[in-house]
PDB file of C-alpha atoms in Angstrom:
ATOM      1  CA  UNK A   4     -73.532  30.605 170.109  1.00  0.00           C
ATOM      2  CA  UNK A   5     -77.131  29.496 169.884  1.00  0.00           C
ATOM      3  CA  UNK A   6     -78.503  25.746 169.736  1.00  0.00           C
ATOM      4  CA  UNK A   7     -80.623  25.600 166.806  1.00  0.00           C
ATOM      5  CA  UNK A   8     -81.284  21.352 167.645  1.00  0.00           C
ATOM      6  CA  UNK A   9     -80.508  19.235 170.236  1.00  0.00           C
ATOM      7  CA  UNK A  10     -81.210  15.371 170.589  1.00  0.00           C
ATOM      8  CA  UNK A  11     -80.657  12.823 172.877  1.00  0.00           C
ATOM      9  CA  UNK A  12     -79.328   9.583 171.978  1.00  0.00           C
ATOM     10  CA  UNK A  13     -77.385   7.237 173.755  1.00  0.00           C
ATOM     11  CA  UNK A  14     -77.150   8.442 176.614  1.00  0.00           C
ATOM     12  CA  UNK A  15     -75.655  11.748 175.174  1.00  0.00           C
ATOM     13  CA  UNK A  16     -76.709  14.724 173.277  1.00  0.00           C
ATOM     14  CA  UNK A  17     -76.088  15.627 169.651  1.00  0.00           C
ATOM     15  CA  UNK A  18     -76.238  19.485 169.216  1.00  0.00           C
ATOM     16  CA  UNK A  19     -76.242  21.760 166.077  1.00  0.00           C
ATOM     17  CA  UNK A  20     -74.995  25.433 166.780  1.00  0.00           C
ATOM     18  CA  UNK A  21     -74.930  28.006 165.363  1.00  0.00           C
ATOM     19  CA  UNK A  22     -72.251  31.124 165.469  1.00  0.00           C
ATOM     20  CA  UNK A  23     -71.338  34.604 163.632  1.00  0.00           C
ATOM     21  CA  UNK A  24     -68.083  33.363 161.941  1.00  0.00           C
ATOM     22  CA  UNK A  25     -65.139  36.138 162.263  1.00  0.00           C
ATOM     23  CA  UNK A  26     -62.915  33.907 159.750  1.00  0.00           C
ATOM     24  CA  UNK A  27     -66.207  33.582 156.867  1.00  0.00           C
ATOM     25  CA  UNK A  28     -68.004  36.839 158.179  1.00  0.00           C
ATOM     26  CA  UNK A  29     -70.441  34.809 158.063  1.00  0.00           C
ATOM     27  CA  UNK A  30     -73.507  32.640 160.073  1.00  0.00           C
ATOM     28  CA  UNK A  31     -71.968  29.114 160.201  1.00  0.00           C
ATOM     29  CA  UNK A  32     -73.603  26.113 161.737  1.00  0.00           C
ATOM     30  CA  UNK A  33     -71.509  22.950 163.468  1.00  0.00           C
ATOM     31  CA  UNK A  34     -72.968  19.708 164.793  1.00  0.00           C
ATOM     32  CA  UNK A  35     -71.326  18.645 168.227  1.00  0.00           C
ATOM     33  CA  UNK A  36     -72.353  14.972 169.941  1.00  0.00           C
ATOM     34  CA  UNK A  37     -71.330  15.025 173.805  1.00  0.00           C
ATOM     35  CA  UNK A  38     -71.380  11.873 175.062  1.00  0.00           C
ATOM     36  CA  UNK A  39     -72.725  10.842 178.380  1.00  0.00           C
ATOM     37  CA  UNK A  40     -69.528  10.880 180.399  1.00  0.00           C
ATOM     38  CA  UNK A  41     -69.748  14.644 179.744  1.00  0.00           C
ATOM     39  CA  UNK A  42     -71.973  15.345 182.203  1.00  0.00           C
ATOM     40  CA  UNK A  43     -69.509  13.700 184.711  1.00  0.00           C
ATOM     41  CA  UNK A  44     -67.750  17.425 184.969  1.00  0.00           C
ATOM     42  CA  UNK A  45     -64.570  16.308 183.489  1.00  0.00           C
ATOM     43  CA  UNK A  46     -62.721  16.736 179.907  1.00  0.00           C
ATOM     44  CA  UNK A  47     -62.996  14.331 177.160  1.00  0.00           C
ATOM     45  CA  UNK A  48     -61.029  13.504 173.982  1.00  0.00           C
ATOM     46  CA  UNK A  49     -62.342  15.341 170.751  1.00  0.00           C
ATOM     47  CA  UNK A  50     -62.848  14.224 167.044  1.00  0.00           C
ATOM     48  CA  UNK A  51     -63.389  16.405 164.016  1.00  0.00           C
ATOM     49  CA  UNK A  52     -64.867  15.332 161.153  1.00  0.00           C
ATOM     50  CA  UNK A  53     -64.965  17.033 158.353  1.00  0.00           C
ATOM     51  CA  UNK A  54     -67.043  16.289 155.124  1.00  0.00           C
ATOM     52  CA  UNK A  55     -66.999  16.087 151.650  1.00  0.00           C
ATOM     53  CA  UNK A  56     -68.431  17.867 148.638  1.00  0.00           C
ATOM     54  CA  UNK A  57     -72.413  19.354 148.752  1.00  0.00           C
ATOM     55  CA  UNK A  58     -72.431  18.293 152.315  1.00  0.00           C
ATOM     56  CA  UNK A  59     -73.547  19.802 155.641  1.00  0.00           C
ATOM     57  CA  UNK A  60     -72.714  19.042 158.904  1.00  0.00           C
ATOM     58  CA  UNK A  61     -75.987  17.286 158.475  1.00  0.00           C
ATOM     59  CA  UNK A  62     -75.103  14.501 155.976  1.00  0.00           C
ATOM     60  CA  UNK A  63     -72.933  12.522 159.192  1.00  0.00           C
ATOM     61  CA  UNK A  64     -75.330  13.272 161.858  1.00  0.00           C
ATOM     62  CA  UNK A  65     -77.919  11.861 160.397  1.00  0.00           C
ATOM     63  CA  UNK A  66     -76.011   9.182 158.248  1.00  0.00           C
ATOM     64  CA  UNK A  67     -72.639   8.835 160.053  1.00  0.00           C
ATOM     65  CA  UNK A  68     -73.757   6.257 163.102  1.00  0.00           C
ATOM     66  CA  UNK A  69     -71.229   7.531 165.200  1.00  0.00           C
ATOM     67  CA  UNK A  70     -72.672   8.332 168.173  1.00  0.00           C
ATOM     68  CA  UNK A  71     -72.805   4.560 169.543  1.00  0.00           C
ATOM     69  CA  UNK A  72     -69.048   4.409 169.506  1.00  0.00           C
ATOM     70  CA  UNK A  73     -68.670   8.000 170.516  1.00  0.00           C
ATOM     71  CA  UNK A  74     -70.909   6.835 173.786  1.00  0.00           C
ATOM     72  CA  UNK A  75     -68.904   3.785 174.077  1.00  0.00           C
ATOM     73  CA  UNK A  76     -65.696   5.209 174.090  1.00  0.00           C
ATOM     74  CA  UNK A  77     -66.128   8.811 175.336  1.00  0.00           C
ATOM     75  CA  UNK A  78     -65.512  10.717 172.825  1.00  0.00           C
ATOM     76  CA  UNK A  79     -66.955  14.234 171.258  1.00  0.00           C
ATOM     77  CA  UNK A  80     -67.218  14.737 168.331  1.00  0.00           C
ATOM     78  CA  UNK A  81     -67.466  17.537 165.739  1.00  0.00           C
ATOM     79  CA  UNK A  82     -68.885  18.376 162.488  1.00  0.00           C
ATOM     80  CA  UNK A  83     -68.236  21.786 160.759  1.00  0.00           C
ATOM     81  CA  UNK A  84     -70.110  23.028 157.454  1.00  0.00           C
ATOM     82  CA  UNK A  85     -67.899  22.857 154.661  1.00  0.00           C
ATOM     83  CA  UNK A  86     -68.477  26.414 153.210  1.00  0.00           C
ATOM     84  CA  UNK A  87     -69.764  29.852 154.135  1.00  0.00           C
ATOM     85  CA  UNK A  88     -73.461  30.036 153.115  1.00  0.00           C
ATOM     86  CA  UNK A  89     -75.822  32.968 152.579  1.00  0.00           C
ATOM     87  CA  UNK A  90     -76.957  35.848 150.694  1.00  0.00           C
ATOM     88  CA  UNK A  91     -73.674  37.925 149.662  1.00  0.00           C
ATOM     89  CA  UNK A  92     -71.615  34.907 149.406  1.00  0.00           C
ATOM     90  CA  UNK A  93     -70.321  34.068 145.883  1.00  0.00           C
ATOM     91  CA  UNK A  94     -71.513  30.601 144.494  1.00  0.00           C
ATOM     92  CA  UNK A  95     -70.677  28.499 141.662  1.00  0.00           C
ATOM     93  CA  UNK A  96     -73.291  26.588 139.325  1.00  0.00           C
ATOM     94  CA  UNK A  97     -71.020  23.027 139.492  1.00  0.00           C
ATOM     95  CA  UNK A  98     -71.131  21.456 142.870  1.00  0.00           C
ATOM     96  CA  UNK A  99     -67.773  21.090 143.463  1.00  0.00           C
ATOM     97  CA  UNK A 100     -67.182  24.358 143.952  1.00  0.00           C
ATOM     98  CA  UNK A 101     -68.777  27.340 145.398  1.00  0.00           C
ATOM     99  CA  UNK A 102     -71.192  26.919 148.096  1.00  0.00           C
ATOM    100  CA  UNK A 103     -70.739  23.350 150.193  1.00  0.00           C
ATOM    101  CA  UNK A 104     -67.201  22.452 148.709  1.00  0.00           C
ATOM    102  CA  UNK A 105     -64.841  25.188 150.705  1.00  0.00           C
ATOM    103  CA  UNK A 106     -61.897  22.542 150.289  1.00  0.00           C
ATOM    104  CA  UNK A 107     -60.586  23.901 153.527  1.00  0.00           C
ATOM    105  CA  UNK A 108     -58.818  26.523 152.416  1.00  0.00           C
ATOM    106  CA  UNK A 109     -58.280  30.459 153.022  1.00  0.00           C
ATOM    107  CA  UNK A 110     -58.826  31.698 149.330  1.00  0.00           C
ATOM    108  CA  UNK A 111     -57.033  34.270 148.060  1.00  0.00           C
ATOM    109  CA  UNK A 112     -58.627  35.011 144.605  1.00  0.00           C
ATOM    110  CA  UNK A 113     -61.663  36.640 144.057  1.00  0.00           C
ATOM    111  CA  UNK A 114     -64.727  36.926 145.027  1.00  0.00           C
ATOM    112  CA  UNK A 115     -63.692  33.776 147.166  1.00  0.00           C
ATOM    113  CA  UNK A 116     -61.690  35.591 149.244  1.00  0.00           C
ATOM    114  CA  UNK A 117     -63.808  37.393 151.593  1.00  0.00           C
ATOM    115  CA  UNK A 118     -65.388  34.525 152.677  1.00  0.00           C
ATOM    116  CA  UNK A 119     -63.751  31.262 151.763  1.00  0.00           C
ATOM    117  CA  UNK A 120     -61.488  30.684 155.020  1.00  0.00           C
ATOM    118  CA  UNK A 121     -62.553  27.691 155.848  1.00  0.00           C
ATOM    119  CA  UNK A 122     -58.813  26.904 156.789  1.00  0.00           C
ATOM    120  CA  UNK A 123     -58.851  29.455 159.581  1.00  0.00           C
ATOM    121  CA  UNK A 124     -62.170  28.251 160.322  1.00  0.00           C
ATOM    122  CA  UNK A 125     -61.317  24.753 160.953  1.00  0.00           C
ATOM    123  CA  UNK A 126     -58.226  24.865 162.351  1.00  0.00           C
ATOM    124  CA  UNK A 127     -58.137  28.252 165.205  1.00  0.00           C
ATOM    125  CA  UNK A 128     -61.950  29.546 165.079  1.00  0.00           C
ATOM    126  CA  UNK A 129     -64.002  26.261 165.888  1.00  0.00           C
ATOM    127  CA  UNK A 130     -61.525  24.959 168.013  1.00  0.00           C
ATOM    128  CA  UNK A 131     -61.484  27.704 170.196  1.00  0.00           C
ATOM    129  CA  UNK A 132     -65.314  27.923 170.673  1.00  0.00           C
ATOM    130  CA  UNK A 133     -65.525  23.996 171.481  1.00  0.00           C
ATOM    131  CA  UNK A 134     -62.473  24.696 174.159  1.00  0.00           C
ATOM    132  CA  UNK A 135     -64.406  27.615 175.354  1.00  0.00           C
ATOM    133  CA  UNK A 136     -67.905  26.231 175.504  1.00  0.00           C
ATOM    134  CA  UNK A 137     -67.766  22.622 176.410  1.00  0.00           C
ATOM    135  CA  UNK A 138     -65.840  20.003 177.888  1.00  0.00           C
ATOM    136  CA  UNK A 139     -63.355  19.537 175.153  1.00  0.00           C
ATOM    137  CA  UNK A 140     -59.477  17.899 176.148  1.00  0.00           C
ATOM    138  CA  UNK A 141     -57.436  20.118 173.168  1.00  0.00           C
ATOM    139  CA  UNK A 142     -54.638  17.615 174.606  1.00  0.00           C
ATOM    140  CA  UNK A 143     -56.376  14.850 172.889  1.00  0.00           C
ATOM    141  CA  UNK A 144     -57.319  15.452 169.619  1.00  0.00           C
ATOM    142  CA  UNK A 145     -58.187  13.032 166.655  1.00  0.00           C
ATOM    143  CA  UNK A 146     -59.161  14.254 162.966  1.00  0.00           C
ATOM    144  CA  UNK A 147     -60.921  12.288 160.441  1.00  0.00           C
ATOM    145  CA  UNK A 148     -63.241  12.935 157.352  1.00  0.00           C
ATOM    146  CA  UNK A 149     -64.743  11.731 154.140  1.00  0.00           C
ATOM    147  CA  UNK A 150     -63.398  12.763 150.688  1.00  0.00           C
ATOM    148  CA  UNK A 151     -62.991  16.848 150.183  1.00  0.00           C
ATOM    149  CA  UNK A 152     -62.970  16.152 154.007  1.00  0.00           C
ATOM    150  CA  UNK A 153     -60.577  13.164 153.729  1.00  0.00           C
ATOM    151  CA  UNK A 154     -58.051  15.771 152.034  1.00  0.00           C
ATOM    152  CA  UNK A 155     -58.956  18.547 154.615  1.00  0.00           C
ATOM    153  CA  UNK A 156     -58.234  15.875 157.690  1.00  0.00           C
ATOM    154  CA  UNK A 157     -54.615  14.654 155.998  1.00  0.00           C
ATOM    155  CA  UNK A 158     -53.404  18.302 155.264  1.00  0.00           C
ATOM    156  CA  UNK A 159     -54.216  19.409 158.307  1.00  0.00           C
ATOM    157  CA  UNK A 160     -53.022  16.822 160.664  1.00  0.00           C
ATOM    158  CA  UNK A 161     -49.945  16.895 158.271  1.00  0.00           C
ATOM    159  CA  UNK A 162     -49.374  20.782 158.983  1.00  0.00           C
ATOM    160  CA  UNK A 163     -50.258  20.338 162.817  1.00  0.00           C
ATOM    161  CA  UNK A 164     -48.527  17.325 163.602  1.00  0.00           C
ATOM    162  CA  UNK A 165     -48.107  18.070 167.589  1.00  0.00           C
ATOM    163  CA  UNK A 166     -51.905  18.847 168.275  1.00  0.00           C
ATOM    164  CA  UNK A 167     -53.334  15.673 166.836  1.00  0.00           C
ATOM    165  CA  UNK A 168     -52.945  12.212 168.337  1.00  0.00           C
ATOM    166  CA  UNK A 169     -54.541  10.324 165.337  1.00  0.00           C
ATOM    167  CA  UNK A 170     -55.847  11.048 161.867  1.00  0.00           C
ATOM    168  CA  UNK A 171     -57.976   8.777 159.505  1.00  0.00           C
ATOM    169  CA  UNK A 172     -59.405   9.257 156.676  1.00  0.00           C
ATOM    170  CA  UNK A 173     -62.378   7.771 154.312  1.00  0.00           C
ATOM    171  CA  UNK A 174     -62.081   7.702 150.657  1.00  0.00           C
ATOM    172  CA  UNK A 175     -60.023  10.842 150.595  1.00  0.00           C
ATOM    173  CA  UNK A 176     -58.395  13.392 147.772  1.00  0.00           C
ATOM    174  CA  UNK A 177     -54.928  12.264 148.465  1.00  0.00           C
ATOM    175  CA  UNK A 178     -53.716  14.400 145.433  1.00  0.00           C
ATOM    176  CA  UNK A 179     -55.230  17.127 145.020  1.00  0.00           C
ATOM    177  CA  UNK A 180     -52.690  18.882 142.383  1.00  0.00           C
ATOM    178  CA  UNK A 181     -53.231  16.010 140.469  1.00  0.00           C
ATOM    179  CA  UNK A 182     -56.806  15.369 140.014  1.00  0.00           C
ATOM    180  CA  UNK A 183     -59.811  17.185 138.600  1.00  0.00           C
ATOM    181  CA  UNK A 184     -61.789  18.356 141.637  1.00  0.00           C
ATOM    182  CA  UNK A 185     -58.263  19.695 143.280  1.00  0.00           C
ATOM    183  CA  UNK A 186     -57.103  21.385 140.096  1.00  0.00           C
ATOM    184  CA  UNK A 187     -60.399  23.095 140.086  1.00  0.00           C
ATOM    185  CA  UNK A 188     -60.596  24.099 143.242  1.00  0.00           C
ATOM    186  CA  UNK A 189     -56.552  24.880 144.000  1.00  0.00           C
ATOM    187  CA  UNK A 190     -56.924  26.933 141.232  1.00  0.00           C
ATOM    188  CA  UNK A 191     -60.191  28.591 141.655  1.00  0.00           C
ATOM    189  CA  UNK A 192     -59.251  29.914 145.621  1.00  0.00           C
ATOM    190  CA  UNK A 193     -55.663  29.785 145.558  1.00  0.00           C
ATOM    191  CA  UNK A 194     -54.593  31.206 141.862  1.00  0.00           C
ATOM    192  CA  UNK A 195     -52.187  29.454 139.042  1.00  0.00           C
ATOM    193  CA  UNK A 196     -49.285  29.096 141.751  1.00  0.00           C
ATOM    194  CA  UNK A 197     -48.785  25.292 141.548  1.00  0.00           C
ATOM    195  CA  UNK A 198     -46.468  25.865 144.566  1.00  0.00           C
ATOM    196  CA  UNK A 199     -49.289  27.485 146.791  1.00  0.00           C
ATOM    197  CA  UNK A 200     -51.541  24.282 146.304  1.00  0.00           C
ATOM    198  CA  UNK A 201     -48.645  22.179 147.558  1.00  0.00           C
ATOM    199  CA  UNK A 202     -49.350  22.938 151.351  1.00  0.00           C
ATOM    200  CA  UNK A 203     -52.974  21.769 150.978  1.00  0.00           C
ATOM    201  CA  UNK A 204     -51.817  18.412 148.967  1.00  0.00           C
ATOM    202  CA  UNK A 205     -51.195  15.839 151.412  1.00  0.00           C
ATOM    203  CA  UNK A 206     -48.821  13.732 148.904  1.00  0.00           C
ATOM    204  CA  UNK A 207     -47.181  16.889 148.199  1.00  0.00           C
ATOM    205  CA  UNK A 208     -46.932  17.753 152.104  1.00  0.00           C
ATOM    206  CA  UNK A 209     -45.203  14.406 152.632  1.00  0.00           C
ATOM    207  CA  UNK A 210     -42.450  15.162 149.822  1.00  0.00           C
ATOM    208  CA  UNK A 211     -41.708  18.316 151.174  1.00  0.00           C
ATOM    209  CA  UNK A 212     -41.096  16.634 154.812  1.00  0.00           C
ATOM    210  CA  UNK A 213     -44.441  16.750 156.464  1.00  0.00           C
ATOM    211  CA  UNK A 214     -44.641  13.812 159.100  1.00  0.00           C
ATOM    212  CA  UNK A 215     -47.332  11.810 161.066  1.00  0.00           C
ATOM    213  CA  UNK A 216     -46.649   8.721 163.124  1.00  0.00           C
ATOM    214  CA  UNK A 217     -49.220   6.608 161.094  1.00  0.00           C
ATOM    215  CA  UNK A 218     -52.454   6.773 159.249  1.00  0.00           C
ATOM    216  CA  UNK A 219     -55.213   5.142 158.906  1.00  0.00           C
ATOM    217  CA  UNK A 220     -57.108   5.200 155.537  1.00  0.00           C
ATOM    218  CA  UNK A 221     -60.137   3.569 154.326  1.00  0.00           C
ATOM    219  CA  UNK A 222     -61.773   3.290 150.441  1.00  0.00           C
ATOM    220  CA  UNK A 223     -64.259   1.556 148.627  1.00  0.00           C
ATOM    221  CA  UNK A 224     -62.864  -0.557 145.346  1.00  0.00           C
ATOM    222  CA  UNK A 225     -66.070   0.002 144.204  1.00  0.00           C
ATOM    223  CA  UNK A 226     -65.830   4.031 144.616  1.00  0.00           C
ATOM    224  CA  UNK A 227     -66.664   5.586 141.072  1.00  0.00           C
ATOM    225  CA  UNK A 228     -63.741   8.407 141.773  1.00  0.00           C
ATOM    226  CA  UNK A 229     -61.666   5.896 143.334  1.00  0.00           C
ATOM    227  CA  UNK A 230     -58.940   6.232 139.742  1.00  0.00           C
ATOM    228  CA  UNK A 231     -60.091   9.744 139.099  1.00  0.00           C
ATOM    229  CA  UNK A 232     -60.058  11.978 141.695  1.00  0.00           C
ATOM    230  CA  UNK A 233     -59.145   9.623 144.754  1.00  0.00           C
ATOM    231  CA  UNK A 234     -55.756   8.064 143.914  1.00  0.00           C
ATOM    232  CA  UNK A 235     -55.146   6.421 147.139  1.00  0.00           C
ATOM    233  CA  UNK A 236     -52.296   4.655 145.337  1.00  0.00           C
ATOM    234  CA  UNK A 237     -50.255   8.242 145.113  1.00  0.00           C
ATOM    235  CA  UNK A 238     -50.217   8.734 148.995  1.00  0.00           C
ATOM    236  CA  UNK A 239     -49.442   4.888 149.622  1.00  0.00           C
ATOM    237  CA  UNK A 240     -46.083   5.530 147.566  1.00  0.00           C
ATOM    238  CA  UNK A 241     -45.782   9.033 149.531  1.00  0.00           C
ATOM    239  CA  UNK A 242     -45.791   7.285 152.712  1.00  0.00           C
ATOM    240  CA  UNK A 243     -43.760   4.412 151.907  1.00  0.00           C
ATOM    241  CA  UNK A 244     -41.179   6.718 150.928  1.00  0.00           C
ATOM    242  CA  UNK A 245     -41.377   8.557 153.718  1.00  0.00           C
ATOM    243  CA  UNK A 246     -41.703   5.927 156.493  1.00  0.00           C
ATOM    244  CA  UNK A 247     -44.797   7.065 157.514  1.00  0.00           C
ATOM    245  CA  UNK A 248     -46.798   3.612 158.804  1.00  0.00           C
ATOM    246  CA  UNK A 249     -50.149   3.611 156.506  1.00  0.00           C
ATOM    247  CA  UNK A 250     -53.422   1.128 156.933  1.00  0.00           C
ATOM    248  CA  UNK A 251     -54.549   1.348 153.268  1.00  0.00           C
ATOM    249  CA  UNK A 252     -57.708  -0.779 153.068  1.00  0.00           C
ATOM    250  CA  UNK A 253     -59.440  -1.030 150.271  1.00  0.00           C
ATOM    251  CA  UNK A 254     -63.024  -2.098 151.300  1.00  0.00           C
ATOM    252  CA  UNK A 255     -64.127  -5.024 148.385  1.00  0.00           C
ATOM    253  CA  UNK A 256     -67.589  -3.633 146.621  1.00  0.00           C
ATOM    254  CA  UNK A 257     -67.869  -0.721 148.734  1.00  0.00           C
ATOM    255  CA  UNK A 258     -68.618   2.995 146.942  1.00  0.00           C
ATOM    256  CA  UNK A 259     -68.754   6.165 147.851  1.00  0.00           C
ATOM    257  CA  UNK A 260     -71.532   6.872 150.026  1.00  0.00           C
ATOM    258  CA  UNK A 261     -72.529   6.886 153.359  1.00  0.00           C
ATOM    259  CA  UNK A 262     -73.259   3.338 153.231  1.00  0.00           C
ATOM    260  CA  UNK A 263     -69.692   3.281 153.276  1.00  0.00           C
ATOM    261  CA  UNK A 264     -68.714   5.491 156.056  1.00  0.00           C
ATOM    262  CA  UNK A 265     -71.423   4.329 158.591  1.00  0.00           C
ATOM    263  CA  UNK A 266     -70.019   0.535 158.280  1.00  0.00           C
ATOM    264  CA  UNK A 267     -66.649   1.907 158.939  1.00  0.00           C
ATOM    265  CA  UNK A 268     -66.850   4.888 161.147  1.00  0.00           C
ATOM    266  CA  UNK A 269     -66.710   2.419 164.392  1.00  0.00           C
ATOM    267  CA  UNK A 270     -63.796   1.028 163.565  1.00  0.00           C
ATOM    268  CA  UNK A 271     -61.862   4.510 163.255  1.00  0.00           C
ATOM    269  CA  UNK A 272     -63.404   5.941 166.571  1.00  0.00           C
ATOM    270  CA  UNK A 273     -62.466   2.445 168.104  1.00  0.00           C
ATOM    271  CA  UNK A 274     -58.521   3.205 166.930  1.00  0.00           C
ATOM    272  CA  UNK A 275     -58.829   6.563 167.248  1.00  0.00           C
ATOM    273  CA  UNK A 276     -59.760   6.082 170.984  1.00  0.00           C
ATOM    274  CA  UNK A 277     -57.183   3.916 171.548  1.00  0.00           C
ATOM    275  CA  UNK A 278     -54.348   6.603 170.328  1.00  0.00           C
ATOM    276  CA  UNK A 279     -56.636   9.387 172.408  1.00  0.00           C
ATOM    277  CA  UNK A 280     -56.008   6.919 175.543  1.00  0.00           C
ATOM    278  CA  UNK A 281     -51.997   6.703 175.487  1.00  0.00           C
TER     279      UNK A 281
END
């Protein structure tokens, strides 16, 4: 674990580590905000964030505005890479796939395989680093992310429903075995077997019984994938359906960018601190 940055602003301090990855076998880098109340001595309520397509762990530390709220309310938070990176890992030339769009899975085709886990990665490596090395409450957990990440934070939460006290999501793949980028991607790390992508489609997940208490979902009507790739209408039926309690707002002449996120990502650590509070 080595700090390769380290900032501090309000009050706290916003890290970037870096750590040999067992699950990608390879160097992987993670942004971590502790607030100031961390250097009180006790345990605070942690929120993951993981992005979307092309991005670092950069593009919401330095775009995100989070760490106002995350003072305000107490919170950690933390921002994984969204692929292994480096010389010896396989790439693609299109930039949703490859390099920076890992989709959070474990691939299983190759030459993904070796290093694509970015399902392990997310959900048992990183977690038990932050446990280990800082002042993380794994009792209260919150997930959230933007598009690829959107999908990553519903499938997960979906397929860890006890460990996670809230999950959000902006402008996320709701459907991924129905839209372009999924297809590509399903198919690309995971093989022709529809019925492998359907535990890494939140829609699907929620037709084949997966449960949360309630979501909390924001997009852009202005969002140029919002009918393409996005779909939020496919998980509002899902959840209706299934009586899962969804906030679906769809935010009038916003698009996809960080312009976006940053005016929203307040309001989701505000509710997500007051789930991690019950």
């Amino acid at each position: 674990m080595k700090v390769v940055a380290e900032n501090r602003a309000h009050g706290g301090r916003q890290l970037v580590v870096e750590h040999q990855s067992s699950a990608t076998g390879t160097p992987m880098r993670f942004a971590i905000f502790l607030p100031p109340q961390a250097e009180g001595g006790g345990k605070l309520p942690v929120v993951w964030y993981l992005s979307g397509l092309t991005c670092t762990h950069a593009n919401v530390t330095e775009k995100g505005e989070y760490r106002a709220a995350c003072a305000e309310h107490g919170l950690i938070l933390v921002a994984p890479d969204t692929s292994p990176r480096g010389d010896g890992v396989p790439n693609d030339e299109a930039y949703d796939f490859g390099q920076g769009a890992g989709f959070y899975v474990d691939a299983t085709e190759a030459p993904w395989a070796e290093h694509f886990r970015m399902w392990t990665y997310v959900t048992e490596e990183l977690p038990a680093l932050v446990a280990a090395e800082y002042p993380a409450d794994m009792e209260r957990q919150a997930i959230t992310g933007h598009s690829m990440g959107g999908h990553g934070a519903l499938t997960v939460a979906l397929r860890h429903p006890n460990r996670f006290r809230s999950v959000s999501a902006f402008a996320p793949i709701v459907a991924p075995g129905q839209v372009p980028w999924g297809e590509k991607a399903l198919g690309g790390y995971l093989g022709g077997d529809r019925a492998a992508w359907r535990r890494h489609d939140a829609v699907a997940l929620i037709e084949d019984g997966a449960r949360v208490g309630e979501l909390l979902v924001d997009v852009g009507t202005a969002d140029d994938f919002l009918d393409t790739e996005l779909k939020p209408e496919l998980l509002e039926r899902a959840c209706a359906e299934a009586g899962i309690a969804l906030t679906l707002r769809r935010q009038p002449g916003y698009d996809h960018s960080y312009y976006f996120i940053s005016t929203f990502m307040a309001d989701h650590l505000r509710w997500h601190a007051e789930r991690l509070a019950r």
